[in-house]
Coordinates of C-alpha atoms and ligand atoms in Angstrom, one line a residue:
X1 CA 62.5 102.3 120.7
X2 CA 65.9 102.8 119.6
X3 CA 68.1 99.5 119.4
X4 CA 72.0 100.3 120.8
X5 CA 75.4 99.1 119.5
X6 CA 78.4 98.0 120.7
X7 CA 81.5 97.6 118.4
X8 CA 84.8 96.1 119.2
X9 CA 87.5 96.2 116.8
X10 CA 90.8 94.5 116.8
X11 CA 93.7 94.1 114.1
X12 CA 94.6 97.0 111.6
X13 CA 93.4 100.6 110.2
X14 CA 91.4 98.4 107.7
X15 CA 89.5 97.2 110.7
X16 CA 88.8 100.6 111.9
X17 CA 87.7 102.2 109.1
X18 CA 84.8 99.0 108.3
X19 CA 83.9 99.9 112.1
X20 CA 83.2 103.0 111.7
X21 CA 81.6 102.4 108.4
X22 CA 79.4 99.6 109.9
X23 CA 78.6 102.5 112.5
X24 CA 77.4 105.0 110.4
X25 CA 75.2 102.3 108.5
X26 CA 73.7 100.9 111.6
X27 CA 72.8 104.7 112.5
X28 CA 70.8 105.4 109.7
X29 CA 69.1 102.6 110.6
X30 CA 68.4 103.4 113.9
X31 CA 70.8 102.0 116.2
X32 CA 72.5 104.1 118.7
X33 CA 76.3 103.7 119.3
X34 CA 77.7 103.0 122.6
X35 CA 80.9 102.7 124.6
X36 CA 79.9 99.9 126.9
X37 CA 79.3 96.3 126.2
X38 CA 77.1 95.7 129.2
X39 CA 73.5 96.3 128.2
X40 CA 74.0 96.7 124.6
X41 CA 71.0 95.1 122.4
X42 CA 73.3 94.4 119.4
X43 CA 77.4 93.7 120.2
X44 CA 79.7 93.4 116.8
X45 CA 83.1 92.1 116.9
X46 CA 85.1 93.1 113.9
X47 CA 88.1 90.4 114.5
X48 CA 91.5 90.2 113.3
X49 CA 93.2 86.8 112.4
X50 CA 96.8 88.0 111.2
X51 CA 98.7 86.3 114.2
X52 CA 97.1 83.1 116.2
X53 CA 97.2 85.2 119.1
X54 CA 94.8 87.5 117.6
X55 CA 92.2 84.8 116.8
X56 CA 92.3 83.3 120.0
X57 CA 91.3 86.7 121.7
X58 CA 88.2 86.9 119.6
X59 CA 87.0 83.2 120.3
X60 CA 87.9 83.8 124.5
X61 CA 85.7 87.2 123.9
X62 CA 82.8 85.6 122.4
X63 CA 83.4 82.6 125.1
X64 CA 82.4 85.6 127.4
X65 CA 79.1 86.7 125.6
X66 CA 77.8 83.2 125.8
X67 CA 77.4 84.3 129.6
X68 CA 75.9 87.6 128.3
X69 CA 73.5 86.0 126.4
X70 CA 72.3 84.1 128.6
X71 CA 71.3 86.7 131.1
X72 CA 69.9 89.1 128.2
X73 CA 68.0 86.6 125.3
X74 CA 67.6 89.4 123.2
X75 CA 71.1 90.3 122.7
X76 CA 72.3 89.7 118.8
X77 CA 76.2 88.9 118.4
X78 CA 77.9 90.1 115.1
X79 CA 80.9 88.8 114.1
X80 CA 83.3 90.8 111.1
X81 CA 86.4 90.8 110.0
X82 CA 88.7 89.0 109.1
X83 CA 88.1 86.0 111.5
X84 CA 84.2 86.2 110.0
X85 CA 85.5 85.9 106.8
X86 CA 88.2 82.9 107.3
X87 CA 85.7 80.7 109.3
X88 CA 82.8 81.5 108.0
X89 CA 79.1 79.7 109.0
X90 CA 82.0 76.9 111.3
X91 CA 81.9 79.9 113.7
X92 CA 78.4 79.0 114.5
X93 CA 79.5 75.2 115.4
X94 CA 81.7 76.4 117.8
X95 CA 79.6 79.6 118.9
X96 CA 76.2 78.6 118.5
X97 CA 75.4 81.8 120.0
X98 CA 76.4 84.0 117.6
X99 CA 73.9 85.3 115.2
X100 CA 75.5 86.8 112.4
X101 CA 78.9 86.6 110.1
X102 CA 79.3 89.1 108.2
X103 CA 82.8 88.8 105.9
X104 CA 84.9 91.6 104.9
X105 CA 83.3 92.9 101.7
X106 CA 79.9 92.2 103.3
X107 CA 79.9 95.2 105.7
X108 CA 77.8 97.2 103.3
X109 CA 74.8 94.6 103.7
X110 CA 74.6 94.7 108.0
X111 CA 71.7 96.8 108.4
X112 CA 69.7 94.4 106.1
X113 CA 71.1 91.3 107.2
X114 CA 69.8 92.3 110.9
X115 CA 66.2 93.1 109.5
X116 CA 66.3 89.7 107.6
X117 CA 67.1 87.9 110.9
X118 CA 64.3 89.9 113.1
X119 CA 62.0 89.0 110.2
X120 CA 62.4 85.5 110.8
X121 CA 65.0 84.0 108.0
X122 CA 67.9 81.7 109.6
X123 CA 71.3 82.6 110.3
X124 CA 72.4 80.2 108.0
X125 CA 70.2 81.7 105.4
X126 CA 71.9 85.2 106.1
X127 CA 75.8 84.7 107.2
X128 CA 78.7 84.8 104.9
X129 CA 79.5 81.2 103.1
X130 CA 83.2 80.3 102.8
X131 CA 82.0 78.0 100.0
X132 CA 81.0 81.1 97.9
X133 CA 84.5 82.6 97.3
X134 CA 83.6 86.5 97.0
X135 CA 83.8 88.4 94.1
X136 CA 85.3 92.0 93.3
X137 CA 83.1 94.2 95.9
X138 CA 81.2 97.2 95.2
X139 CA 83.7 99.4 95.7
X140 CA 83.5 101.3 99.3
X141 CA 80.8 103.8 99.1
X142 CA 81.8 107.2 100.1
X143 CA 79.9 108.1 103.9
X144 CA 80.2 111.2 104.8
X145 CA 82.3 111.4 108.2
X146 CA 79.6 111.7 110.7
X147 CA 78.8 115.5 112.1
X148 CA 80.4 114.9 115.7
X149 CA 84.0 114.1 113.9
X150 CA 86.8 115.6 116.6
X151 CA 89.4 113.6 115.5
X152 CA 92.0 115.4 113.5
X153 CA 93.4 112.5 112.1
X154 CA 91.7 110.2 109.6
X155 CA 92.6 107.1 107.6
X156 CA 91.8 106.7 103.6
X157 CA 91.5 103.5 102.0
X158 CA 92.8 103.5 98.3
X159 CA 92.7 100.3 97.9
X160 CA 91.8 97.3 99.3
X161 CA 93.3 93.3 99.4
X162 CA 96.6 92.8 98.6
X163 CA 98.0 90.8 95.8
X164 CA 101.7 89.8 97.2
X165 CA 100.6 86.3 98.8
X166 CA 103.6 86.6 101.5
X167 CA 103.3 82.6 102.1
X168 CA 102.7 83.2 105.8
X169 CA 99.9 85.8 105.3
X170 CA 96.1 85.6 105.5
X171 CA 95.4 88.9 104.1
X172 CA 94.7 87.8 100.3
X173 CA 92.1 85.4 101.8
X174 CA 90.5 87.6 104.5
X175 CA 90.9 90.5 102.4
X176 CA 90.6 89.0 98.6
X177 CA 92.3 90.4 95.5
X178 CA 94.1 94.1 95.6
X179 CA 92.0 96.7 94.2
X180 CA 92.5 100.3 93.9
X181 CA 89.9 102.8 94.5
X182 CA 89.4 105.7 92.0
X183 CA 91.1 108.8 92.9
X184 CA 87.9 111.0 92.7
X185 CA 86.2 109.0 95.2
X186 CA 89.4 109.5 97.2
X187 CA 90.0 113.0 96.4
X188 CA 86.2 113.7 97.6
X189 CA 86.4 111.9 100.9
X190 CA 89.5 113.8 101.6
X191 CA 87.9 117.4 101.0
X192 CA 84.5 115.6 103.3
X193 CA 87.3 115.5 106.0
X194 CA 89.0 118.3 105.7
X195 CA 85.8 120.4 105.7
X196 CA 85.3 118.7 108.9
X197 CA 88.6 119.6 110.3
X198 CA 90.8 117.0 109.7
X199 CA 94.1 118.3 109.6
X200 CA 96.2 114.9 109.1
X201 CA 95.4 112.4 106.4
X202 CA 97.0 109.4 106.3
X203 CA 96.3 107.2 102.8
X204 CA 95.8 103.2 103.4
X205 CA 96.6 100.0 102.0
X206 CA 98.2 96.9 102.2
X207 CA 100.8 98.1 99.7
X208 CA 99.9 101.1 98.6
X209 CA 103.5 101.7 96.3
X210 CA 101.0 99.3 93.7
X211 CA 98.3 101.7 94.5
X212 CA 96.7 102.5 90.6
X213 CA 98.3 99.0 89.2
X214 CA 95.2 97.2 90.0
X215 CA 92.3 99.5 89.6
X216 CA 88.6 99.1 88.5
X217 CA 88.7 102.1 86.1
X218 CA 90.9 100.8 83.1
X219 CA 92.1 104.6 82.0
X220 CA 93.1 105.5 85.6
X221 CA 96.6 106.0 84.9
X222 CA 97.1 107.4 88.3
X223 CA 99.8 105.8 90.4
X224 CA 100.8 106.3 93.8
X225 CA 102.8 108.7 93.8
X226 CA 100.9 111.2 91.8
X227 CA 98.0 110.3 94.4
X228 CA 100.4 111.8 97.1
X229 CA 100.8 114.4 95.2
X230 CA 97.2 115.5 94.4
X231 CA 96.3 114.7 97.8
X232 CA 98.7 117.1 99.2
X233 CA 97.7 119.8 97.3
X234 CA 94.0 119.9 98.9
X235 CA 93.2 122.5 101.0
X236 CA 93.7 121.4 105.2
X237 CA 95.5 118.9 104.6
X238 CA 98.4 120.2 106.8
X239 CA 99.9 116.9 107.2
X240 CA 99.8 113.6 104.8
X241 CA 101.2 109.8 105.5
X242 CA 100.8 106.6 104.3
X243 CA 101.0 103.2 105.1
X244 CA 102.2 100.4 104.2
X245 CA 104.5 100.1 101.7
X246 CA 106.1 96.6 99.8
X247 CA 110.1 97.2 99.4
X248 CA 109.5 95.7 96.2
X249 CA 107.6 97.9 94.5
X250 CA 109.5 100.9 96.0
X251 CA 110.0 103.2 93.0
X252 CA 112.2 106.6 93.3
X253 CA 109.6 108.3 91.9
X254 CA 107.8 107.9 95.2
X255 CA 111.5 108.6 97.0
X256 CA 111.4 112.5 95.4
X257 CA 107.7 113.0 97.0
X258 CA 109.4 113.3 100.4
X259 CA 111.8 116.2 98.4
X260 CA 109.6 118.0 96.8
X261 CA 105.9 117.9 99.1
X262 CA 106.5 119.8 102.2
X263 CA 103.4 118.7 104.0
X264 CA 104.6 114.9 103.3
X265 CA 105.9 114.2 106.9
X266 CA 109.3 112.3 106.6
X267 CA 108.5 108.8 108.0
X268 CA 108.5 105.4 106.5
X269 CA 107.3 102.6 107.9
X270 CA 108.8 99.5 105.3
X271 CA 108.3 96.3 106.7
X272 CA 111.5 94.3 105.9
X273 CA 110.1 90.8 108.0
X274 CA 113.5 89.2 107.6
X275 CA 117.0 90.2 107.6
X276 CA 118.4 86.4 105.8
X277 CA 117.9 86.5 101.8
X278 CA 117.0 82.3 102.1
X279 CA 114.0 83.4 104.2
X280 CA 112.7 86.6 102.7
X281 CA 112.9 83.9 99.5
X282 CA 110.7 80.9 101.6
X283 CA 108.6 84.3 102.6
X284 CA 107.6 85.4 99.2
X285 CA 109.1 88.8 99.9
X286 CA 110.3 89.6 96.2
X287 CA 113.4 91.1 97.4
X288 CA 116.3 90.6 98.8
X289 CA 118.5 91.9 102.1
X290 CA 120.7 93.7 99.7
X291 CA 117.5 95.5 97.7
X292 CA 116.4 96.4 100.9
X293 CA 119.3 98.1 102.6
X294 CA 119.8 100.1 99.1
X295 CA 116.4 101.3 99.1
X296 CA 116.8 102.3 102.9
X297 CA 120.0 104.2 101.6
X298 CA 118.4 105.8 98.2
X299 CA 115.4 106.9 100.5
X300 CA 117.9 109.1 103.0
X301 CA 119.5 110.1 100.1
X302 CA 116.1 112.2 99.2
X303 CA 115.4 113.2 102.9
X304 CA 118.0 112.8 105.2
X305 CA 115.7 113.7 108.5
X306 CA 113.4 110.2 107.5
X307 CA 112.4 108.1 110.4
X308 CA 112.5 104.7 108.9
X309 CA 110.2 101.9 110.9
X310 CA 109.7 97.9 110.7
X311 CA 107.9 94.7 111.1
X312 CA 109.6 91.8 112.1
X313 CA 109.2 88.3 111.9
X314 CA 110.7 86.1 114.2
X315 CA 111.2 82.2 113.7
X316 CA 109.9 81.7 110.2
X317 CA 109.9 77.9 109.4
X318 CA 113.4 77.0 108.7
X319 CA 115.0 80.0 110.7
X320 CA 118.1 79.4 111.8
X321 CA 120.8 81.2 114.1
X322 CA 122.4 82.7 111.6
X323 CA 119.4 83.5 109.5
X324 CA 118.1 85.4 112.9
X325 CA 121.3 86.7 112.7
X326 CA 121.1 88.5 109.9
X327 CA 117.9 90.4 110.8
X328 CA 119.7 91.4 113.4
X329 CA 122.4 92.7 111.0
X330 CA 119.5 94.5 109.3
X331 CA 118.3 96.3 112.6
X332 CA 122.5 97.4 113.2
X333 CA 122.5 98.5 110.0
X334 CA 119.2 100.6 109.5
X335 CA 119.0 101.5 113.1
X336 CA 115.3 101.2 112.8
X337 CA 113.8 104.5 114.6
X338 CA 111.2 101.8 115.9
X339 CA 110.0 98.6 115.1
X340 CA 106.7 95.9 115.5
X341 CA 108.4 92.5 116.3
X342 CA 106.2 89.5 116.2
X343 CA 106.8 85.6 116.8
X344 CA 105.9 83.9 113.7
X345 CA 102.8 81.8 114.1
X346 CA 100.8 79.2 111.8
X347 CA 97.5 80.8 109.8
X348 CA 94.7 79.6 107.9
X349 CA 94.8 79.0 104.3
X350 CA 98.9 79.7 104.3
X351 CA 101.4 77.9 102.5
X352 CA 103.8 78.5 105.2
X353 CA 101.8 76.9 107.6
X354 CA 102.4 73.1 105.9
X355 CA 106.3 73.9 106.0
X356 CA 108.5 71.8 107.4
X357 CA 111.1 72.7 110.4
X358 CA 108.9 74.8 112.4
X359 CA 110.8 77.0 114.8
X360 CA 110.2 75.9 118.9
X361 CA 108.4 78.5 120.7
X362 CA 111.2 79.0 123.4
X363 CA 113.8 79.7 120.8
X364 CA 111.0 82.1 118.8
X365 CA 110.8 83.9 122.1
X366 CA 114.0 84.0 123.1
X367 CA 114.5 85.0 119.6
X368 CA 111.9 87.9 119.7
X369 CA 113.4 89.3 122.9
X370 CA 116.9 89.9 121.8
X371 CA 115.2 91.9 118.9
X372 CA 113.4 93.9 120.8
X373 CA 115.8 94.4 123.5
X374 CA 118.5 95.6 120.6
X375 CA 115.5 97.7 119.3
X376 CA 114.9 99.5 122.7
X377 CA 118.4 100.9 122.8
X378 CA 118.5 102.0 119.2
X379 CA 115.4 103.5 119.8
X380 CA 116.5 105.2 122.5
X381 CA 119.9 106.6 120.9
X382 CA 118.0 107.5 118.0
X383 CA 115.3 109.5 120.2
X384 CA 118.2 111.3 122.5
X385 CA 120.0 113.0 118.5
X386 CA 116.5 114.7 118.7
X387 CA 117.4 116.2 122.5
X388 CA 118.7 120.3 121.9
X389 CA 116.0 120.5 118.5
X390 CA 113.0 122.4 118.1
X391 CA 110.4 120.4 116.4
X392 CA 107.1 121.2 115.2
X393 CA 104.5 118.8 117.1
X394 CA 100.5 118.4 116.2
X395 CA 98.7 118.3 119.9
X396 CA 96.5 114.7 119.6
X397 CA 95.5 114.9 123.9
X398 CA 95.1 117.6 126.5
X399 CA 95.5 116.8 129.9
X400 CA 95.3 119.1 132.8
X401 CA 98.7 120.8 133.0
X402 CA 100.1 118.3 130.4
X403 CA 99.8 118.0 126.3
X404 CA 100.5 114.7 124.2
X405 CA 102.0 115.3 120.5
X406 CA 103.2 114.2 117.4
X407 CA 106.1 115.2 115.5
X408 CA 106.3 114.9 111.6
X409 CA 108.5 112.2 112.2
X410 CA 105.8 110.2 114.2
X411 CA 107.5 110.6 117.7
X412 CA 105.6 110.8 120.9
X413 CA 106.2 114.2 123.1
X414 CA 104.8 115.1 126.0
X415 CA 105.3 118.4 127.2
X416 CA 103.7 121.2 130.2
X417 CA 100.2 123.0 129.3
X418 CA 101.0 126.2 129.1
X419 CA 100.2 128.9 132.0
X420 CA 99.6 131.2 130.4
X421 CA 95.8 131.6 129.3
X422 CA 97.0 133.9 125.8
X423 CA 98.4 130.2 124.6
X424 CA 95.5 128.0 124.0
X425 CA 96.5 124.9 122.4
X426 CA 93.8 122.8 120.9
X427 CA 93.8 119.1 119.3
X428 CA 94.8 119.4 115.7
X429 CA 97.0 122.9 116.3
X430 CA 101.0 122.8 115.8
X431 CA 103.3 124.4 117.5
X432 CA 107.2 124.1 118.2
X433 CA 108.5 122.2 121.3
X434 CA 112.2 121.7 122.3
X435 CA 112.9 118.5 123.2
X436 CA 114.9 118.4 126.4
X437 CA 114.7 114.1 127.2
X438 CA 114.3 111.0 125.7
X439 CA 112.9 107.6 126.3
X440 CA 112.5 104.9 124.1
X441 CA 109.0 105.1 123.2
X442 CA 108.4 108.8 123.2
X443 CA 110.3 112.7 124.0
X444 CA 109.6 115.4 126.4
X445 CA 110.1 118.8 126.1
X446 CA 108.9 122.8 126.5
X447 CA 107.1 125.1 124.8
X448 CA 109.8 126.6 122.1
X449 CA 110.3 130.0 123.4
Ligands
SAH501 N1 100.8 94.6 104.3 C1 101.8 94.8 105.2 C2 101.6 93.9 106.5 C3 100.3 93.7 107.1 S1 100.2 92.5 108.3 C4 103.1 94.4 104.6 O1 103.2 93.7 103.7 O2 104.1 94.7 105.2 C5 101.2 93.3 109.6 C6 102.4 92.4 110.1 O3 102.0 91.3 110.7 C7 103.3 92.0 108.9 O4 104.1 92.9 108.5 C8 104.0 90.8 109.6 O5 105.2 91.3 110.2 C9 103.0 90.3 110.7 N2 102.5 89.0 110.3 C10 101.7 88.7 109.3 N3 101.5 87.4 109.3 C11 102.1 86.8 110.4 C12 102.2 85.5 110.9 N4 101.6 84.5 110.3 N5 103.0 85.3 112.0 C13 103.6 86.4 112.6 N6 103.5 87.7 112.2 C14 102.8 87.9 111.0
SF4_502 FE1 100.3 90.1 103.8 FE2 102.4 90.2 102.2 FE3 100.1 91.3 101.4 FE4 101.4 92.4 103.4 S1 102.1 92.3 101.3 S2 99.3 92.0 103.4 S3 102.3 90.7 104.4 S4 100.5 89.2 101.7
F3S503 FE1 94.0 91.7 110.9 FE2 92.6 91.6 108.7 FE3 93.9 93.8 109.3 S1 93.9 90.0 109.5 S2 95.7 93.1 110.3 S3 92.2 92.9 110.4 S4 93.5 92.9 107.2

């Protein structure tokens, strides 16, 4: 009889696409995917451990199962990710009940790694070893999106790991070292998806602007750039985007892409973490404030319409008033169409976490909610210059009587179904709207006429 599993992902896009990977494997073997944990024979928790808060949801989740367990013996607990891979087999000390760790360039081995378990070999015999740092993976194997897709929207590694070692950062342990994946490869997933009906493509990476820099094929001269632009060239792909991007490595050469491809939609998210040049410095962000807002500049300079987006870190080690001031400069400045803000917490494995003059977690929050407060009203006077224009929007939900879309620029609209039956709008199709209000997180509007 067919086994059935569960998968929970948290954290990033990364996370996503390994969970849906991990999916597809665990279907060839058998296993049936479902939307409920209850009942489930096999539950997989691919965890994130960027911010403590993350972590600590994972560990009160499997705190749960240990009830689940208990009523249902045969149940088998996965745990991925990042998490998986930071830990380790110490997972098991303080969740006995788990059965399997799988790290982050293990995800390829599940399927046998749960027949190896049934068969009798330990857990310990099995689960990903912290000791055994891991090498350069097989390089993601191409899986053909699965036959049911109706998502219009898709995410495509090109690369994996990052490189940058921001010293608060646990993505070059969870993640290991950055490695590009050879533009065939991502040229031939992109026409699998498309052939499927994906309509948006949106290419992934830690920092993808080094995409090509650090690749396994020594002639691959490709860089990112020129991936964009082969990319947008393939048939279906109405709408390309890509995240994230490093201000360092942010070349003009990338800049002209948003000139000269029109299906490049004009939004940028570059995370700037830190307005004060002292704590982009402590950071290991390789630029500075003044790099930063010039890039910001160059980049309208080549599309003027660009929404321009942000992560923020709030109470670094060593923050002080005025350094927090001067993010807040950087958010005047920019005017940030939106922004993630985050209270800087202690990781794993990070440098930053043995640094001295820790900020108190009343003055990070008090910190963090001036930010976002400031951000709320820019991002609603930013969202109202968009009130009186007709914008082209992809539908993403249908609700009776109501539609959710996206604009190019990555803005939320909601506007009225339309009555009339000759206008059927379906998830993926564009059309024009003219937005007539704004909040802060999203825009109404009609039907352009
Ligand atoms: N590669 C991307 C970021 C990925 S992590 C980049 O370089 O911009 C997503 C965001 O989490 C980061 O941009 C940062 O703002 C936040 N973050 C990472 N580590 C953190 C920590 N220790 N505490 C608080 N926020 C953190
Ligand atoms: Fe982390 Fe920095 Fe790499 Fe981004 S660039 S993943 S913040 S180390
Ligand atoms: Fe989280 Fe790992 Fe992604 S730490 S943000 S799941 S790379």
């Amino acid at each position: 009889m067919s086994k059935t599993v569960f998968t929970k992902t948290f954290g990033c896009q990364m996370n996503e696409r390994d969970s849906e990977i991990m999916e597809q494997l665990l279907a060839q073997a058998g296993y049936i995917p479902v939307a409920e944990q209850s009942g489930a024979d096999l539950v997989i928790l691919n965890t994130c451990s960027i911010r403590a808060k993350a972590e600590q949801k994972v560990f009160s989740l499997l705190g749960m199962l240990r009830k689940q367990k208990k009523e249902q013996p045969g149940l088998r607990i996965v745990v991925a990710g990042c998490v998986a891979q930071q830990e380790g087999q110490q997972i098991f000390k303080r969740m006995p009940h788990v059965d399997i760790v799988v790290g982050t360039q293990q995800i390829y081995q599940l399927p046998d790694m749960l027949l190896r378990l049934e068969q009798g070999e330990t857990k310990r015999e099995i689960s990903c070893d912290m000791e055994k740092s891991f090498s350069i993976p097989p390089f993601q194997k191409l899986l053909s999106p699965s036959p049911a897709l109706t998502e219009f929207r898709k995410f495509v590694t090109i690369m994996q790991g990052c490189n940058n070692f921001c010293t608060y950062c646990v993505v070059p342990s969870t993640r290991g070292r950055e490695i590009s994946r050879p533009v065939a490869d991502i040229l031939e997933e992109v026409t699998l998806l498309t052939q499927q009906g994906v309509k948006e493509i949106t290419l992934l990476g830690q920092n993808v602007n080094s995409y090509g820099c650090t690749n396994p094929v020594a002639e691959q001269k490709t860089g990112f750039a020129d991936l964009l632009r082969l990319t947008a060239k393939m048939s279906g792909v109405d709408r390309l985007r890509f995240t994230t991007s490093n201000p360092q490595d942010l070349s003009s050469g990338l800049m002209q892409c948003f000139k000269d491809i029109p299906n490049l939609c004009p939004h940028f998210h570059l995370p700037v973490q830190a307005g004060s040049n002292s704590v982009l410095k402590k950071m290991h962000r390789k630029y500075t404030r003044e790099l930063y807002l010039e890039k910001v500049d160059q980049l309208r300079s080549f599309c003027p319409e660009i929404a321009i987006s942000t992560d923020v870190i709030v109470g670094f080690p060593g923050e002080s008033e005025e350094d927090f001031q001067q993010t807040m400069e950087i958010l005047e400045t920019v005017r940030f169409h939106g922004s993630f803000s985050f209270k800087y917490s202690d990781r794993p494995n990070t440098r930053s976490a043995d640094f001295a003059d820790k900020v108190d977690e009343k003055v990070k929050g008090e910190r963090l909610k001036r930010f976002q407060d400031r951000q709320d009203q820019i991002s609603l006077e930013r969202n109202r210059e968009y009130i009186g224009t007709s914008v082209e929007v992809m539908v993403e939900k249908c609700k009776p009587g109501s539609i959710q879309a996206r604009t190019r620029s990555n803005h939320i609209v909601h506007f009225p179904a339309p009555v009339e039956t000759s206008v059927n709008l379906q998830l993926g199709d564009t059309t024009l709207v003219t937005i007539n209000h704004a909040g802060k997180h999203s825009l109404n509007g009609v039907l352009t006429e």
